[in-house]
Tab-separated table of C-alpha atoms in Angstrom:
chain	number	residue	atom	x	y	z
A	295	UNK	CA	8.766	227.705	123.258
A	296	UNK	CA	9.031	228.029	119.373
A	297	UNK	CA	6.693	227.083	117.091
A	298	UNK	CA	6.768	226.493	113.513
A	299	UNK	CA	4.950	224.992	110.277
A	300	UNK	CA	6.098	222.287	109.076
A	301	UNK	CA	5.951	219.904	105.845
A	302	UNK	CA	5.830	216.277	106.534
A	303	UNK	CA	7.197	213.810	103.923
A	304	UNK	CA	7.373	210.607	104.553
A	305	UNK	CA	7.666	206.853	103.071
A	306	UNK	CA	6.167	203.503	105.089
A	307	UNK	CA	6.174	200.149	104.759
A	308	UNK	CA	4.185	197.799	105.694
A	309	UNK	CA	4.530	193.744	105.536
A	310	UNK	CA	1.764	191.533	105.124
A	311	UNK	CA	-1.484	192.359	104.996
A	312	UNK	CA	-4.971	190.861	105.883
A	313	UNK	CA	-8.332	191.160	105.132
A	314	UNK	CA	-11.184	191.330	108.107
A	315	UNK	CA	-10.993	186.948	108.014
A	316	UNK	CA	-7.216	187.081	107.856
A	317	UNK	CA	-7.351	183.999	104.937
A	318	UNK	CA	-5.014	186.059	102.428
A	319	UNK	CA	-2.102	188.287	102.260
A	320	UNK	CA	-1.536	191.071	99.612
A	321	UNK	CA	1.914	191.015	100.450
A	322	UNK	CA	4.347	194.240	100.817
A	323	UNK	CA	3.155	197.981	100.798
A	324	UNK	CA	5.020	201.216	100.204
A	325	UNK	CA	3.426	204.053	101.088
A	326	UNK	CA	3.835	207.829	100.626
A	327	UNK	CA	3.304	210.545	103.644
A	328	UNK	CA	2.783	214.302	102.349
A	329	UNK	CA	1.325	216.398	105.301
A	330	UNK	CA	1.181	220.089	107.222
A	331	UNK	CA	1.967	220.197	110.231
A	332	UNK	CA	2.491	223.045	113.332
A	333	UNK	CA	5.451	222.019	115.500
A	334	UNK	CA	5.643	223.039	119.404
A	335	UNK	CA	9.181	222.844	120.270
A	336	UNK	CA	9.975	222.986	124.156
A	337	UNK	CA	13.104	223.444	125.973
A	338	UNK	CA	16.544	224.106	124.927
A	339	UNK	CA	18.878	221.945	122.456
A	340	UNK	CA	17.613	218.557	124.352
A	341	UNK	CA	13.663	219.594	124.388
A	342	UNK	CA	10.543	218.441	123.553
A	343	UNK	CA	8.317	218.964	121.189
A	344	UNK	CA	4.704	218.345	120.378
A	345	UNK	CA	3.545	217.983	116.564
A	346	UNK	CA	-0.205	218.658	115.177
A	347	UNK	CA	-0.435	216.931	111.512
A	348	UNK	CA	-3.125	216.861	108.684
A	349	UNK	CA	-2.489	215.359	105.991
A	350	UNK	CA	-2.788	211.671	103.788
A	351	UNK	CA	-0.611	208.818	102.530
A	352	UNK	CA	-0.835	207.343	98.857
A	353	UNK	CA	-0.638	203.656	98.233
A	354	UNK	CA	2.632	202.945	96.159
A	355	UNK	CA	2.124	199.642	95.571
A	356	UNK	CA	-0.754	197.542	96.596
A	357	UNK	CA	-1.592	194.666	93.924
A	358	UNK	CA	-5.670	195.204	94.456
A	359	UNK	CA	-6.206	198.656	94.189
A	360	UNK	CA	-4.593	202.069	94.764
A	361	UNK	CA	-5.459	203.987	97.622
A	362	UNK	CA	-5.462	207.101	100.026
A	363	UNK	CA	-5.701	207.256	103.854
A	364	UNK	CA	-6.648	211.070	105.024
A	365	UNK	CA	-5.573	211.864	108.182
A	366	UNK	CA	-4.950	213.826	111.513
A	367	UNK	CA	-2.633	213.078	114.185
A	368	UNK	CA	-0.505	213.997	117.217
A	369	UNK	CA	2.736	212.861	119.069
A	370	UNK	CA	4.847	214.042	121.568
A	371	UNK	CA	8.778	213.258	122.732
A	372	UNK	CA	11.851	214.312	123.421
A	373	UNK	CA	14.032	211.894	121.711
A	374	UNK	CA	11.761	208.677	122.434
A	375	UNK	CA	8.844	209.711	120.848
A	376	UNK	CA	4.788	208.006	120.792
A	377	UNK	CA	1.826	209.467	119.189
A	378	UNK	CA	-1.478	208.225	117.281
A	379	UNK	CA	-3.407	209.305	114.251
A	380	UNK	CA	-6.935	208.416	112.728
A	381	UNK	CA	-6.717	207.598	108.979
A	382	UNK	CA	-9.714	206.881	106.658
A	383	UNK	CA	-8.076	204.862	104.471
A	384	UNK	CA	-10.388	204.647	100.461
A	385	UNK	CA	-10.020	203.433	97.492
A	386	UNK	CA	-12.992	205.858	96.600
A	387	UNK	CA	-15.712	202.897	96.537
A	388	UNK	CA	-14.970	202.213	100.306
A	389	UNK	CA	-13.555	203.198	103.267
A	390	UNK	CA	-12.022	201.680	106.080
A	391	UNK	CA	-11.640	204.171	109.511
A	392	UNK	CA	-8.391	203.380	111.466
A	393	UNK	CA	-6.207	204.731	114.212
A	394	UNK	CA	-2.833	203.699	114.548
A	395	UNK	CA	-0.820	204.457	117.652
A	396	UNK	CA	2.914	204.697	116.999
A	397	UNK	CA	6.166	204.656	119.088
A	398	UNK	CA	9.386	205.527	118.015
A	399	UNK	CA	12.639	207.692	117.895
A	400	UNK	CA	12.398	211.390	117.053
A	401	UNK	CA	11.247	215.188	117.604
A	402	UNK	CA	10.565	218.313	115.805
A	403	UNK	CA	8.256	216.596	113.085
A	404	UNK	CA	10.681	214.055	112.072
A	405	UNK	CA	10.620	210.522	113.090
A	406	UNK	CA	11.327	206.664	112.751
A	407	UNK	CA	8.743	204.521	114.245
A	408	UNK	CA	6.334	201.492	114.404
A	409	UNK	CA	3.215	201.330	114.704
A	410	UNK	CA	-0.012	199.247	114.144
A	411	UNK	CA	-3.281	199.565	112.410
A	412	UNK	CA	-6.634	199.058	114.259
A	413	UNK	CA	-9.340	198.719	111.864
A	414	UNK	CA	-12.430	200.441	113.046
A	415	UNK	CA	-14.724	199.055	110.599
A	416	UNK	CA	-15.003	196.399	108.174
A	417	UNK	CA	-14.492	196.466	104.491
A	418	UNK	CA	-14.638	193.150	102.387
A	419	UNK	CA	-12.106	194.032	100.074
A	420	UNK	CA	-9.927	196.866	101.036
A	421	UNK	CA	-6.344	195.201	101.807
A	422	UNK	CA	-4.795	197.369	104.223
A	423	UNK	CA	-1.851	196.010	106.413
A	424	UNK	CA	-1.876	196.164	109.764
A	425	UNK	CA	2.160	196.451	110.941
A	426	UNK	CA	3.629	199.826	109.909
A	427	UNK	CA	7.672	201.046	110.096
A	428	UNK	CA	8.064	204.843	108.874
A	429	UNK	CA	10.465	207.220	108.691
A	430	UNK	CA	9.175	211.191	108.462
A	431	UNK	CA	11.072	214.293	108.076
A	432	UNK	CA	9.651	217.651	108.235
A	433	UNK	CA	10.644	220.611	105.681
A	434	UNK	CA	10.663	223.777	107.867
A	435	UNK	CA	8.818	226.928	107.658
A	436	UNK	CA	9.152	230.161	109.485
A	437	UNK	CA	10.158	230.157	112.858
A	438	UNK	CA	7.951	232.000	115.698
A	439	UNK	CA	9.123	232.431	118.749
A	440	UNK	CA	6.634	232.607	122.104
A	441	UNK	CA	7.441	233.811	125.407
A	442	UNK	CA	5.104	230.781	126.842
């Protein structure tokens, strides 16, 4: 096993969104990813690999408000890839707690994936979309190597 820290940038986007009665869209989002991350790499050239993440995404273009989305997260894979993370997605007057399981192609802290937004609570005017394709690649740090 070898495991390593990891910087995860990333960009999203997302196609229409909805509010909590679904009776408007705020069209197209673009979204930034900037995270940490401690990569778990398994196995030999065709491993696995397990990824811890902290970190948030910044609205790029949302035509209500700009906004963050803190979060943690996990996935797993060895090419074919699926994790989840919890976001708490602000625009610093509310907040809107969602987790967002994923699927995609990938390993070693980079992916490409889809995923999909479940809003945990409501907020009456936090646009957020619900239908998310991202692409992630991780900047490496120093390599450890573990006899587990």
């Amino acid at each position: 096993m070898i495991i390593y820290p990891a910087f995860l940038v990333g960009y999203h986007f997302s196609g229409d969104a909805k509010d909590h009665t679904e009776t408007w869209k705020s069209g197209q989002m673009h979204t930034l990813e900037l995270a940490y991350a401690k990569v778990f790499k398994y196995g030999g050239p065709h491993g696995g690999s397990k990824v811890y993440y902290a970190g948030s995404d910044f609205s790029l273009s949302n035509k209500y408000d700009f906004f963050v989305a803190p979060k943690i997260g996990i996935n797993v894979g060895a090419g074919f890839m699926f994790g989840t993370e919890l976001q708490l997605q602000t625009n610093f007057e509310q907040f809107v707690p969602r987790i967002m399981p994923y699927f995609g192609i990938g390993g070693w802290g980079g992916k490409f994936y889809i995923g999909y937004n479940f809003r945990l609570a409501k907020a009456e005017s936090l646009p957020v979309n619900t239908g998310h394709i991202g692409i992630t690649w991780p900047i490496k740090g120093r390599v450890k190597k573990s006899n587990d």
